[in-house]
Amino acid sequence: MRHDAIVVGGGAAGLTAAAYLCRSGHQVLLCEQNEKTGGLVTSFSDRGFTFDAGIRAFENCGILLPMLRQLGIDLELQSSPVAISIGRERIHLRSRESLADYEQLLARFFPDEQPAIRRIMQEIETIIGYMDVIYGIDNPLFMEIAADKDYLMKTLLPWLWQYQKKMRKVARLQQPVNVFLRRFTNHQALIDMITQHFFTDTPTFFALSYFGLYLDYSYPRGGTGVLAEKLTADILARGGTILTQTAIRSVDPAAHQIQAADGRSFTYRQLLWAADSRRLYQAVAASGRTLPRKLVRHKQQIDDQAAGESVLTIFLATGIEPAQVRDRCGPHAFHTPVTDGLVASGLRCFPQASGKEDRIRQIKAYLAATTYEIACPVLRDPT
C-alpha cells in the first residue's frame, strides 16, 4: 500500500503532524520505535503511582490551546504554579508581582549585590514584556482568520507590527546567559543561582524568558501523557495507522520506500522524519543510495555536533503524605540546596578523576550544589 504520508517518530512533533495530515484527509502511517507513542510527552504507572516521564507541565504560549481547539481535542488543564527555593527559603511564582519576591530572595543571600540584582530583574521584566507581545494572541496559524476581517484588521495586523519589532530585539539576546549576566555582576555564585538549572550556554532570551513562562505552566488531568494519548486516538479516529515497536532501518528516497527493522517495507508519497536526525542519514546510507552533495554537507554539520548535557531523572514512590510535600515544596519547584554555585565551585565540568573514590567525591559535591527540579503529580491531580 502506498501512503500519502509516512511520519517516522511518534513524539509530540510526529503526532501533531500526523493529526493535521489526517485532518486534511490524507492516508497516513506513523511509525514509532517504542511500545507507545508520546516520546518526552508521556506518563507511566508503577505500583499505583503515575509518573511523567518527560516534561512536567505544559506552556500554552498562544500555540497549545488554539491547536487543540482546531483539532477538536479536549484537554482538562489546571494552573501549575512554580516555586523557587534556595536553602530553606522559598517563594512562589503566581503572578508578575511575584518577581519582586524572587528579587528579595536573591538579595537575602547576596546583600552586597542588590544593585546588580535590581538591574537583572529589570532585564527579566523587559524580556517578559517582549513575551507579552510575541505570545499575546493565539497563534494565527491555528485560526481560521480568512472569514474574520474584523479580527484581521483590528487584532492580527497590529499584532504583527509589534511582533516584528520585538523579534528584532529578541534577536540581540542570543548570547549565552552567563555571559550576558556578567554585564551586571562578576559574582559567579549569584549568576549560578539564576542560571545553573539551564544547559550550558543557553541563549539569554530562552533562559530569562522562563520567569514569564513559569506563570503560564498548566498541568493536564491524568498526567502529561494524556496529550499524546488524545493525539493518538484522534489519528486513529480519522483513519490513520500507527505502528509501534517499528524502528526504521533504511530509507530509499528514490523509490519512496522505507524498511523497518523487522523487514517490512512501506511506500510513501511524502516522508516526514520526526525522529533522530542522524538516524535519518544512517537509514538512507543503509538503503545503498548516494546522498546528493547538499545533503552530504547537511549530514556533516549534524555529525560534527557534540551531544549536549543530559538530564538524570529519579522517580520516587513514597508513603509521604501529600500535605507534607505541599508544605515543603509544592507541586512543582526548583530547589538549590546551597549558594555555592556550580561554576563558582568549579563543578560544572568535572576534571580528570584520579580514581573511583575521587570521582565519587566529585559527584557528591556536584549533587550537593546543583539545582533540582521537583515535580509531584499527585499535588496537581489527586486521581
XYZ file of N, CA and C in Angstrom, residues 275-284 299 302-303:
39
model
N 12.113 12.179 13.941
C 12.911 11.361 14.855
C 14.352 11.870 14.833
N 15.263 11.084 15.342
C 16.667 11.469 15.427
C 17.234 11.772 14.040
N 17.832 12.959 13.877
C 18.318 13.379 12.555
C 19.449 12.494 12.053
N 20.349 12.099 12.937
C 21.472 11.264 12.493
C 20.979 9.928 11.954
N 19.942 9.400 12.562
C 19.421 8.108 12.107
C 18.816 8.204 10.713
N 18.321 9.370 10.355
C 17.782 9.533 9.002
C 18.874 9.287 7.972
N 20.016 9.912 8.154
C 21.100 9.756 7.180
C 21.711 8.363 7.242
N 21.728 7.775 8.426
C 22.175 6.387 8.532
C 21.222 5.462 7.782
N 19.924 5.765 7.874
C 18.924 4.939 7.193
C 19.026 5.081 5.683
N 19.313 6.296 5.202
C 19.496 6.490 3.758
C 20.729 5.731 3.290
N 24.483 16.524 6.423
C 24.799 15.383 7.282
C 26.074 15.651 8.065
N 25.522 17.908 11.021
C 24.904 17.204 12.145
C 25.915 16.302 12.837
N 26.725 15.584 12.045
C 27.709 14.671 12.622
C 28.753 15.408 13.449
